[in-house]
XYZ file of C-alpha atoms in Angstrom:
686
model
C 27.873 22.017 78.863
C 26.367 20.746 82.115
C 24.095 17.755 82.414
C 21.022 19.932 82.801
C 21.924 22.023 79.801
C 22.558 18.887 77.772
C 19.165 17.580 78.846
C 17.483 20.798 77.686
C 19.311 20.594 74.342
C 18.220 16.987 73.914
C 14.633 17.942 74.699
C 14.717 20.724 72.093
C 16.013 18.285 69.482
C 13.257 15.772 70.320
C 10.563 18.430 70.029
C 12.143 19.651 66.799
C 11.994 16.132 65.330
C 8.415 15.835 66.518
C 7.501 19.043 64.668
C 9.488 18.101 61.571
C 7.307 15.047 61.021
C 4.156 17.162 61.296
C 5.190 20.478 59.754
C 2.804 20.087 56.799
C -0.273 19.767 59.045
C -0.444 23.246 60.516
C 1.428 26.509 59.828
C 1.847 26.981 63.588
C 4.268 24.032 63.697
C 6.638 25.842 61.338
C 6.604 28.957 63.502
C 7.261 26.922 66.645
C 10.086 25.060 64.883
C 11.739 28.356 63.922
C 11.670 29.594 67.501
C 13.112 26.269 68.671
C 16.008 26.676 66.244
C 16.654 30.084 67.712
C 16.479 28.678 71.239
C 18.911 25.926 70.339
C 21.348 28.485 68.948
C 21.046 30.611 72.105
C 21.541 27.561 74.291
C 24.725 26.676 72.481
C 26.057 30.219 72.998
C 25.395 29.965 76.749
C 24.802 33.711 77.032
C 22.117 35.404 79.081
C 19.812 37.670 77.130
C 19.572 41.335 77.972
C 17.087 43.723 76.454
C 17.230 47.499 76.655
C 13.907 49.218 76.052
C 13.813 52.963 75.476
C 11.797 55.641 73.754
C 14.539 56.379 71.189
C 17.362 54.412 69.516
C 19.977 56.956 70.680
C 19.167 56.483 74.361
C 19.180 52.687 74.051
C 22.471 52.683 72.174
C 23.995 55.118 74.660
C 23.119 52.901 77.625
C 24.431 49.849 75.747
C 27.732 51.649 75.187
C 28.059 52.254 78.919
C 27.429 48.571 79.734
C 29.668 47.266 76.964
C 32.618 49.122 78.517
C 33.337 45.838 80.307
C 34.487 43.204 77.719
C 33.658 40.271 79.992
C 30.015 41.388 80.003
C 29.926 41.045 76.235
C 31.137 37.457 76.584
C 28.500 36.565 79.167
C 25.488 38.448 77.795
C 23.686 38.835 74.469
C 22.465 42.411 74.122
C 19.429 43.754 72.274
C 17.848 47.180 72.093
C 14.202 47.886 71.426
C 12.247 51.088 70.943
C 8.860 51.798 72.480
C 6.659 53.415 69.816
C 3.688 55.640 70.519
C 1.915 54.891 67.212
C -0.903 52.439 66.666
C 0.002 49.609 64.222
C -2.178 48.854 61.288
C -4.056 45.599 60.939
C -2.851 43.293 58.186
C -5.612 40.687 57.778
C -5.103 37.610 55.621
C -7.463 35.160 53.981
C -6.220 31.650 54.715
C -7.345 28.934 52.273
C -7.072 25.346 53.530
C -7.952 21.943 52.127
C -11.529 21.143 53.152
C -10.749 17.521 54.056
C -7.245 17.533 55.526
C -7.216 21.094 56.871
C -3.746 21.712 55.465
C -3.043 25.246 54.293
C -3.130 25.840 50.520
C -2.362 29.533 50.301
C -2.767 32.917 51.957
C -4.011 36.139 50.453
C -3.649 39.569 52.124
C -6.878 41.534 52.262
C -7.044 45.203 51.366
C -9.615 47.836 52.228
C -9.592 48.924 48.580
C -9.862 45.599 46.743
C -12.699 43.204 45.937
C -11.455 39.665 45.332
C -13.106 36.629 43.806
C -12.438 33.049 44.855
C -12.813 30.284 42.274
C -11.156 28.011 39.728
C -11.320 30.527 36.871
C -7.978 32.045 35.938
C -9.398 35.573 36.302
C -10.035 35.066 40.046
C -7.574 36.816 42.348
C -7.661 33.786 44.650
C -7.189 31.006 42.082
C -8.176 27.538 43.346
C -6.624 24.458 41.734
C -8.829 22.345 39.449
C -8.446 19.334 41.726
C -10.991 21.029 44.013
C -13.837 20.027 41.704
C -16.623 21.172 44.028
C -15.517 24.793 43.615
C -17.205 26.768 40.828
C -15.266 28.860 38.332
C -16.371 31.973 40.196
C -17.543 30.689 43.552
C -17.504 33.562 46.071
C -16.617 37.227 46.431
C -14.972 38.991 49.363
C -15.124 42.757 49.566
C -14.268 45.381 52.189
C -17.053 47.275 53.954
C -17.023 50.475 55.978
C -20.258 51.210 57.790
C -19.910 53.670 60.629
C -17.684 52.066 63.239
C -17.927 48.688 61.517
C -14.939 47.926 59.322
C -14.246 44.526 57.906
C -14.795 42.176 55.006
C -17.917 40.371 53.889
C -18.337 37.262 51.757
C -21.026 36.674 49.164
C -21.739 33.449 47.270
C -21.805 34.021 43.480
C -24.608 31.512 42.735
C -22.107 28.662 42.873
C -23.133 25.134 41.937
C -22.423 23.515 45.300
C -22.908 26.551 47.544
C -21.072 28.069 50.515
C -21.712 27.164 54.159
C -21.146 28.580 57.639
C -21.652 26.162 60.555
C -23.314 23.685 58.147
C -25.887 26.317 57.159
C -26.038 27.701 53.592
C -24.574 31.169 53.164
C -27.407 33.582 52.385
C -26.980 37.152 51.201
C -23.914 38.875 52.651
C -22.014 37.671 55.690
C -19.493 39.672 57.722
C -16.318 37.633 58.161
C -15.168 36.854 61.666
C -11.812 35.472 62.784
C -13.437 32.697 64.836
C -15.414 30.916 62.124
C -14.795 28.586 59.198
C -16.489 29.012 55.836
C -16.720 25.908 53.659
C -16.978 26.301 49.882
C -18.438 23.423 47.870
C -19.736 21.336 50.799
C -21.246 21.803 54.244
C -18.869 19.202 55.658
C -15.177 18.410 55.124
C -14.993 16.176 52.045
C -12.644 15.747 49.126
C -12.844 18.548 46.565
C -13.941 21.408 48.837
C -11.989 24.183 50.567
C -12.319 26.125 53.801
C -11.673 29.842 54.355
C -10.417 31.511 57.553
C -9.971 35.195 58.285
C -6.772 35.838 60.197
C -6.441 39.430 61.328
C -3.257 40.544 63.108
C -4.401 41.877 66.468
C -3.287 45.443 67.358
C -0.775 45.498 70.214
C -0.524 48.089 72.945
C 0.943 51.257 71.384
C 3.548 51.411 74.127
C 4.915 47.967 73.206
C 5.469 48.074 69.469
C 8.566 47.253 67.397
C 9.700 44.266 69.418
C 8.694 45.326 72.903
C 5.572 43.171 72.719
C 4.269 40.660 75.211
C 6.195 37.965 73.387
C 9.288 40.171 73.075
C 9.347 40.770 76.815
C 9.324 37.057 77.591
C 12.539 35.706 76.115
C 14.961 37.755 78.232
C 16.795 37.287 81.497
C 17.480 40.929 82.266
C 15.333 43.849 81.164
C 16.246 47.537 81.263
C 13.471 50.074 80.790
C 14.848 53.566 80.332
C 12.641 56.544 81.181
C 14.083 59.775 79.830
C 11.074 62.109 80.038
C 8.191 62.390 82.456
C 5.653 62.321 79.644
C 6.823 58.812 78.714
C 6.235 57.322 82.168
C 2.672 56.072 81.568
C 3.521 54.423 78.254
C 6.586 52.749 79.843
C 4.583 51.458 82.780
C 2.669 49.045 80.509
C 6.000 47.490 79.506
C 6.998 47.218 83.196
C 3.692 45.529 84.063
C 4.019 43.130 81.156
C 7.575 42.240 82.160
C 6.476 41.523 85.722
C 3.600 39.416 84.412
C 6.022 37.423 82.254
C 8.167 36.748 85.346
C 11.394 38.187 83.960
C 14.046 37.441 86.561
C 15.710 40.862 86.762
C 13.974 44.105 85.800
C 15.682 47.482 86.081
C 14.139 50.897 85.596
C 16.740 53.401 84.499
C 15.920 57.077 85.162
C 17.740 59.340 82.717
C 16.191 62.703 83.568
C 17.240 65.200 86.224
C 13.825 66.659 86.951
C 12.024 63.466 87.998
C 11.733 64.608 91.605
C 9.577 62.134 93.525
C 9.249 59.732 90.606
C 12.137 57.626 91.907
C 10.357 56.990 95.206
C 6.964 56.430 93.593
C 8.364 53.816 91.199
C 10.080 51.989 94.059
C 6.829 51.991 95.957
C 4.704 50.916 92.973
C 7.051 48.139 91.813
C 8.783 46.710 94.919
C 10.325 43.809 93.026
C 11.861 46.070 90.400
C 15.135 47.915 91.005
C 15.088 51.598 90.079
C 18.464 53.114 89.197
C 18.773 56.850 88.903
C 21.323 57.632 86.207
C 20.212 61.177 85.616
C 22.329 62.465 82.800
C 22.619 62.267 79.099
C 22.749 58.573 78.176
C 22.369 59.477 74.515
C 25.822 61.098 74.539
C 27.361 57.694 73.676
C 30.601 58.705 75.493
C 31.250 57.007 78.875
C 33.914 59.604 79.707
C 31.382 62.423 79.731
C 29.127 61.051 82.486
C 29.263 62.249 86.094
C 31.272 60.517 88.813
C 28.189 59.586 90.803
C 26.715 57.875 87.788
C 29.990 56.068 87.180
C 29.957 54.670 90.704
C 26.425 53.397 90.267
C 27.439 51.811 86.968
C 30.528 50.170 88.561
C 28.345 48.691 91.227
C 25.946 47.422 88.582
C 28.849 46.001 86.538
C 29.912 43.920 89.511
C 26.379 42.706 89.978
C 26.154 41.586 86.341
C 29.506 39.777 86.484
C 28.582 37.906 89.649
C 25.171 37.097 88.256
C 26.682 35.581 85.117
C 29.304 33.649 87.079
C 27.107 32.313 89.870
C 23.562 32.093 88.440
C 24.080 32.316 84.682
C 23.314 28.676 83.884
C 20.425 28.624 86.354
C 18.823 31.679 84.756
C 19.482 30.314 81.308
C 17.910 26.951 82.088
C 14.964 28.607 83.793
C 14.254 30.790 80.775
C 14.740 27.918 78.356
C 12.511 25.637 80.397
C 9.849 28.317 80.425
C 10.229 28.843 76.677
C 10.068 25.128 75.941
C 7.023 24.803 78.164
C 5.338 27.645 76.257
C 6.162 25.960 72.949
C 4.792 22.660 74.184
C 1.605 24.401 75.352
C 1.326 26.007 71.932
C 1.716 22.562 70.326
C -0.923 21.247 72.735
C -3.331 23.980 71.635
C -2.748 23.110 67.980
C -3.275 19.409 68.681
C -6.382 20.041 70.778
C -7.752 22.237 68.012
C -7.027 19.525 65.460
C -8.563 16.840 67.667
C -11.687 18.935 68.177
C -11.966 19.568 64.428
C -11.551 15.853 63.715
C -14.149 14.984 66.369
C -16.632 17.394 64.813
C -15.937 15.935 61.387
C -16.488 12.422 62.770
C -19.768 13.525 64.323
C -20.872 15.080 61.032
C -19.952 11.909 59.155
C -21.802 9.821 61.733
C -24.871 12.056 61.442
C -24.846 11.767 57.662
C -24.384 8.011 57.799
C -27.224 7.706 60.316
C -29.462 9.766 58.043
C -28.554 7.721 54.980
C -29.001 4.423 56.796
C -32.286 5.476 58.411
C -34.029 5.933 55.065
C -34.452 2.654 53.195
C -34.905 4.311 49.823
C -34.558 1.099 47.851
C -37.902 -0.289 49.038
C -39.528 3.133 48.833
C -38.385 3.500 45.236
C -39.732 0.058 44.298
C -43.071 0.903 45.878
C -43.186 4.267 44.122
C -42.455 2.720 40.706
C -45.087 0.017 41.240
C -47.671 2.561 42.351
C -46.913 4.756 39.337
C -47.157 1.748 37.004
C -50.491 0.690 38.536
C -51.838 4.222 38.126
C -50.818 4.161 34.469
C -52.392 0.751 33.748
C -55.610 1.638 35.549
C -55.936 4.934 33.700
C -55.418 3.518 30.207
C -57.808 0.594 30.827
C -60.514 2.996 31.894
C -59.606 5.397 29.097
C -60.144 2.783 26.357
C -63.586 1.954 27.696
C -64.532 5.620 27.976
C -63.302 6.356 24.446
C -65.293 3.469 22.940
C -68.377 4.588 24.833
C -67.946 8.147 23.546
C -67.687 6.838 19.964
C -70.811 4.726 20.434
C -72.690 7.756 21.728
C -71.565 9.695 18.670
C -73.032 7.011 16.357
C -76.175 6.198 18.358
C -79.119 6.986 16.047
C -81.492 7.036 19.025
C -79.669 9.907 20.747
C -80.545 13.416 19.672
C -76.980 14.537 20.387
C -75.476 11.888 18.078
C -74.110 12.687 14.623
C -76.282 9.963 13.112
C -79.358 11.828 14.301
C -78.060 15.108 12.832
C -77.461 13.468 9.448
C -80.984 12.009 9.641
C -82.321 15.507 10.249
C -80.292 16.836 7.342
C -81.699 14.278 4.898
C -85.245 14.630 6.257
C -85.108 18.369 5.529
C -84.299 17.761 1.852
C -86.960 18.248 -0.798
C -87.410 16.428 -4.112
C -88.612 17.205 -7.618
C -89.481 15.109 -10.711
C -88.515 15.958 -14.280
C -89.915 14.077 -17.305
C -87.348 13.353 -19.942
C -88.496 11.275 -22.888
C -89.999 8.099 -21.466
C -88.276 8.518 -18.047
C -89.165 10.476 -14.988
C -86.039 11.769 -13.110
C -86.445 12.261 -9.355
C -83.750 14.309 -7.612
C -83.177 15.720 -4.118
C -82.728 19.407 -3.486
C -82.070 21.710 -0.541
C -85.188 23.069 1.043
C -83.727 26.584 1.287
C -82.379 26.524 -2.252
C -84.443 24.576 -4.830
C -81.738 25.071 -7.463
C -79.036 23.584 -5.213
C -78.792 19.888 -5.958
C -76.177 17.189 -6.440
C -72.649 18.452 -5.682
C -73.911 21.255 -3.449
C -75.799 18.785 -1.258
C -72.743 16.559 -1.041
C -70.506 19.417 0.038
C -73.062 20.551 2.571
C -73.423 17.032 3.988
C -69.637 16.581 4.162
C -69.324 19.967 5.865
C -71.874 18.936 8.494
C -70.015 15.674 9.083
C -66.557 17.236 9.218
C -67.617 20.126 11.451
C -69.242 17.819 13.959
C -66.402 15.292 13.843
C -63.707 17.949 14.353
C -65.644 19.406 17.244
C -66.210 15.981 18.777
C -62.623 14.788 18.320
C -61.112 18.024 19.680
C -63.395 18.005 22.698
C -62.729 14.318 23.214
C -58.941 14.831 23.109
C -59.297 17.690 25.578
C -61.336 15.434 27.858
C -58.664 12.749 27.526
C -56.023 15.265 28.517
C -57.890 16.916 31.395
C -61.045 15.109 32.506
C -61.066 11.355 31.863
C -60.630 9.469 35.098
C -61.136 12.683 37.054
C -58.209 14.760 35.833
C -57.213 13.163 32.534
C -53.844 12.261 31.132
C -52.249 15.482 32.409
C -53.465 14.663 35.890
C -52.026 11.155 35.554
C -48.642 12.596 34.591
C -48.716 14.957 37.569
C -49.703 12.150 39.949
C -46.913 9.944 38.630
C -44.429 12.811 38.964
C -45.576 13.489 42.546
C -45.359 9.783 43.400
C -41.824 9.463 42.070
C -40.456 12.849 43.102
C -39.957 12.106 46.793
C -36.170 11.978 46.934
C -34.560 15.337 47.824
C -31.906 16.659 45.438
C -32.970 14.169 42.732
C -34.368 16.056 39.746
C -35.738 14.590 36.547
C -34.995 15.589 33.007
C -37.362 18.141 31.478
C -38.294 15.591 28.810
C -39.953 13.330 31.381
C -43.698 13.485 32.035
C -44.501 16.361 29.678
C -48.141 16.873 28.521
C -49.351 14.982 25.414
C -49.129 16.665 22.034
C -52.220 17.744 20.084
C -53.501 15.681 17.128
C -54.247 17.292 13.754
C -57.744 15.897 13.236
C -58.346 18.038 10.147
C -55.757 16.073 8.205
C -57.658 12.860 8.967
C -60.851 14.386 7.461
C -59.186 15.718 4.306
C -59.393 12.413 2.430
C -61.393 12.593 -0.841
C -64.851 11.072 -0.750
C -66.821 9.608 -3.664
C -69.891 11.715 -4.291
C -73.140 9.667 -4.071
C -76.053 9.889 -6.565
C -78.763 12.372 -5.608
C -81.326 11.392 -8.278
C -83.070 8.327 -9.702
C -85.228 7.565 -12.742
C -87.941 5.222 -13.810
C -89.961 4.758 -17.009
C -93.123 6.811 -16.855
C -95.821 6.081 -19.606
C -97.189 9.028 -21.502
C -100.586 10.416 -20.651
C -102.192 9.069 -23.878
C -100.664 5.692 -23.447
C -101.753 5.604 -19.835
C -105.310 6.702 -20.898
C -105.484 4.152 -23.670
C -104.253 1.410 -21.454
C -106.466 2.151 -18.484
C -109.528 3.825 -20.119
C -110.345 0.913 -22.450
C -110.469 -1.541 -19.611
C -112.513 0.744 -17.387
C -115.071 1.375 -20.139
C -115.488 -2.325 -20.958
C -115.692 -3.260 -17.325
C -118.114 -0.463 -16.484
C -120.460 -1.073 -19.452
C -120.446 -4.809 -18.869
C -121.377 -4.398 -15.263
C -124.187 -1.975 -16.027
C -125.583 -4.200 -18.764
C -125.490 -7.230 -16.491
C -127.104 -5.525 -13.566
C -129.627 -3.556 -15.609
C -130.808 -6.253 -18.109
C -134.034 -6.723 -16.213
C -134.928 -3.104 -16.348
C -133.502 -1.901 -19.597
C -135.941 -2.486 -22.486
C -134.680 -4.576 -25.344
C -133.821 -3.088 -28.589
C -132.304 0.195 -29.402
C -128.634 1.317 -29.062
C -128.560 1.166 -25.257
C -124.901 0.079 -25.002
C -123.792 2.989 -27.155
C -125.643 5.457 -25.043
C -124.104 3.996 -21.816
C -120.620 4.267 -23.221
C -121.248 7.844 -24.262
C -122.365 8.661 -20.745
C -119.529 6.837 -18.889
C -116.617 7.764 -21.121
C -116.125 11.323 -19.793
C -116.347 10.068 -16.246
C -113.744 7.364 -16.806
C -111.465 9.820 -18.547
C -111.494 12.161 -15.535
C -110.830 9.322 -13.058
C -108.029 7.972 -15.223
C -106.357 11.395 -15.341
C -106.629 11.642 -11.568
C -105.164 8.144 -11.194
C -102.312 9.054 -13.570
C -101.263 12.009 -11.450
C -101.608 10.072 -8.198
C -99.509 7.281 -9.530
C -96.836 9.717 -10.710
C -96.756 11.481 -7.317
C -96.553 8.196 -5.422
C -93.617 7.042 -7.491
C -91.822 10.340 -6.934
C -92.355 9.994 -3.188
C -91.173 6.406 -3.197
C -88.044 7.317 -5.104
C -87.480 10.334 -2.840
C -87.661 8.166 0.278
C -85.326 5.675 -1.296
C -82.856 8.437 -2.216
C -82.996 9.890 1.290
C -82.529 6.462 2.806
C -79.570 5.721 0.559
C -78.080 9.142 1.249
C -78.558 8.755 5.008
C -77.012 5.299 4.897
C -74.081 6.596 2.832
C -73.174 9.471 5.145
C -73.701 7.391 8.236
C -71.245 4.905 6.809
C -68.916 7.822 6.051
C -69.246 9.047 9.622
C -68.616 5.589 10.991
C -65.472 5.123 8.904
C -64.090 8.563 9.721
C -64.879 8.267 13.438
C -63.173 4.869 13.452
C -60.130 6.489 11.861
C -60.206 9.280 14.432
C -60.517 6.856 17.332
C -57.805 4.720 15.776
C -55.485 7.744 15.601
C -56.365 8.610 19.177
C -55.565 5.022 20.067
C -52.192 5.261 18.346
C -51.485 8.524 20.154
C -52.506 7.015 23.487
C -50.395 3.943 22.839
C -47.514 6.278 22.156
C -48.254 8.167 25.381
C -48.477 4.910 27.309
C -45.204 3.779 25.762
C -43.608 7.108 26.592
C -44.773 6.895 30.212
C -43.418 3.359 30.367
C -40.095 4.609 28.970
C -40.172 7.473 31.464
C -40.698 5.026 34.301
C -37.740 2.997 33.058
C -35.669 6.192 32.890
C -36.723 7.035 36.454
C -35.796 3.530 37.520
C -32.353 4.063 36.001
C -32.103 7.398 37.822
C -33.118 5.675 41.051
C -30.517 2.954 40.549
C -27.833 5.514 39.727
C -28.858 7.541 42.778
C -28.736 4.460 44.994
C -25.349 3.561 43.557
C -24.056 7.067 44.239
C -25.667 6.956 47.663
C -23.932 3.678 48.467
C -20.712 5.101 47.062
C -21.199 8.198 49.196
C -21.835 6.013 52.250
C -18.631 4.129 51.524
C -16.749 7.419 51.145
C -18.247 8.675 54.401
C -17.240 5.478 56.199
C -13.745 5.715 54.772
C -13.510 9.372 55.728
C -14.880 8.580 59.174
C -12.272 5.828 59.570
C -9.604 8.272 58.407
C -10.800 10.865 60.900
C -10.891 8.313 63.690
C -7.399 7.174 62.741
C -6.277 10.808 62.641
C -7.884 11.386 66.022
C -6.022 8.417 67.517
C -2.745 9.653 66.041
C -3.394 13.181 67.290
C -4.208 11.865 70.760
C -0.930 9.916 70.684
C 0.855 13.102 69.659
C -0.835 14.985 72.488
C 0.200 12.304 74.969
C 3.777 12.550 73.667
C 3.757 16.344 74.076
C 2.419 15.985 77.626
C 5.208 13.505 78.265
C 7.700 16.123 77.070
C 6.188 18.559 79.574
C 6.563 16.109 82.445
C 10.176 15.399 81.572
C-alpha cells in the first residue's frame, strides 16, 4: 500500500471513529459509517470499480462474460451489473419520532395509504410512546391518509390532547397536511423534556431510467462505467444515465452499441457526448459465449482489453485515490450538513429559551400578585363594613313606627281596625276584641291572623333583603363583589382556580326561623260592674237628697211655710233623677268598655311589636352569621389563591431554572457541535 493510500485509509479510520462517538445523535451518521466501512473494504482490495448498466440482466451478464475472458482483469477490477428499469418506483414514506429535547430518533413507522394511526401513550395506539414522555396524552394525535384530486398525502389531527400539538410554535388547529420540511411538536411548543417531535420522511421518486441501483448515487462510486444500448427505443432512457455519469465526473464512460440497425446513432452519440467513448459491438452480447461473436468485434474487444490492463497498471492507484477522495469528501460534506442542521436546531432552541426567559423575567408577577391580593382584601373589607351598616339601617326602617312602610305601622293598623264588645257575667263585665269583618272571630283567630301578618311581612322583607345583599348592596351586592375579586385575581394566563372558589352565597331558609311557637296573648279583660239597681240606689239617693236640699235652701224665702212641700218636691224630682242616673249608668259602662278596649289594643300592639322586634333580630342575626360565613369563606378563598400564586411562582421559578439549564445545555451542545464541524472541516483540508 502506497503512502497516499495509507493516508486515505488513516483518514477513513479517523472519520469512522468520529462517527462512532456520535452515532446515537442522528440516523444519518449510521448510514455514513456503513458506507465508510464499504469504502475501507474496497480500499484494502485495491481494485477499480466497474459498473455495467443495461436494459436487461442477460445483456449485462453477456458483456461481463466477454470482459472476464481475461483473468488479470478480474484481479484488477471489481465488476458489477445493474439494470435500467422503465417503471416508476413507489413512495415509501415513514413517520420518524424523535425525542423533543435531544432530537435523537426514538422509532420509525411506515405510513400506508390504507391505514389511520394514532400516536399516544395508550397501549392501543399504533405508534406507542413510552410513559417517560409525560407530556404526551394517552391518545394524543391521529395521522390518516387523504386523497383529494391530485393531492395525496397524510394529515395530522390533534385528539383534544392535554398539552396540545404545535407547528412552528403555533397550536395545531383542525387538520394539517404533513410536509417533509416541517417539525411537529407534541406536548410542547418548544423542545423540553417529556415531549416528542414528528417528521415525515418520504422516499423521493428517482428517474425511471435509473432505478435498481443505477441511481445518481449508484453512478458515483465507480471508476469505469459501461452503458449498453441494445435497442433504439431505449436510447432516450439511457441518455439520462449518461448525463448523470458525466455530471458525477466518472473518469471513464463507455457507450456500448449492441444493435446492428443503429445507423447514424454512433455518430450522433459521439457528437453529443465528446468526452464519452462509443464502441460499436453490434452483435448478440446476450449470447454469453465469447466464441460466437464476430472477428471484428473480437478485435475491438482485444484493443479494449489492452486499454483496461494498461489503465489498471499505470493509473489504477491514481483513479482509486481520486474516487476515494471524492467519496470521502462527499461523506464529510454530508456530515457537515448534519452538523449544520443540528447547530441551526440548537440555535433556534436557544433563541426560544431566551425568548421564554425574557418573557418570564419581564413580568414581575410577585409584586402584581401581592397588589392583587391586597386590592381584593380591601374590596372585601369595604363591602362588609358598608353591608353591616346598610343591614342595620334596613332593620331600623322595618321597625320605625313613624314610617308607613314599616311593619310596626302595619301592626298598628291591624290593631286599630279591631272592634270590641262587652259581656256581663255575674258581677263582672268582660271586654274582648274581635275582628271587624267577623264579629264572632276572637281570641285564637286574631292571634293567628296577627302572626300571619307578621310572618308574611317578615318573610317578604328578609327574602328581599337577602336578594339585595346578593345583588344590589354596594352597587352590585355580594355576587358583584365575588366577580370583582375573581377579575382582580384572575390576571395570570394559564392559572385557573378551583370551581369551589368564589361561588355565589347560598339562600337562607327564613321560614324555619319564623316557625318557633309563640305564646298567645290575652284578647279580653274584665272589671266589676255594679248592677243597675245597685247603681240606682247608690247614685239616686244622693242626687235626691242633694237636689231637694238645694231647692229648699234656695226657695225658703218664696215657699210658704207649712204643708208637705218637701214631699211634693221629691215626688217631682225623683223621675227626673232616675232618668239621669240611667243615662249616667250607660255612659259609665260604655266609657269603661272603651278604656279597656284601648288598653287591650295597646297591649296587643306592644306584644306583636315586641314579637316583630325579636324575630327581626333573629333574622338579622342569622343574616349576620351567614355573612360572617361568607366573609370567612372569601378570606379562605383568598388564602387558597395566595397558595396557588405561591405554587405558581415556585413552578415559574422552577421552569426558569429548567429553561436556563436547558439553554446552557443547548449552548454547550452548540459549542461541541461547532467543534465537531471545525474538526470535519479540518478533515476536508487534510
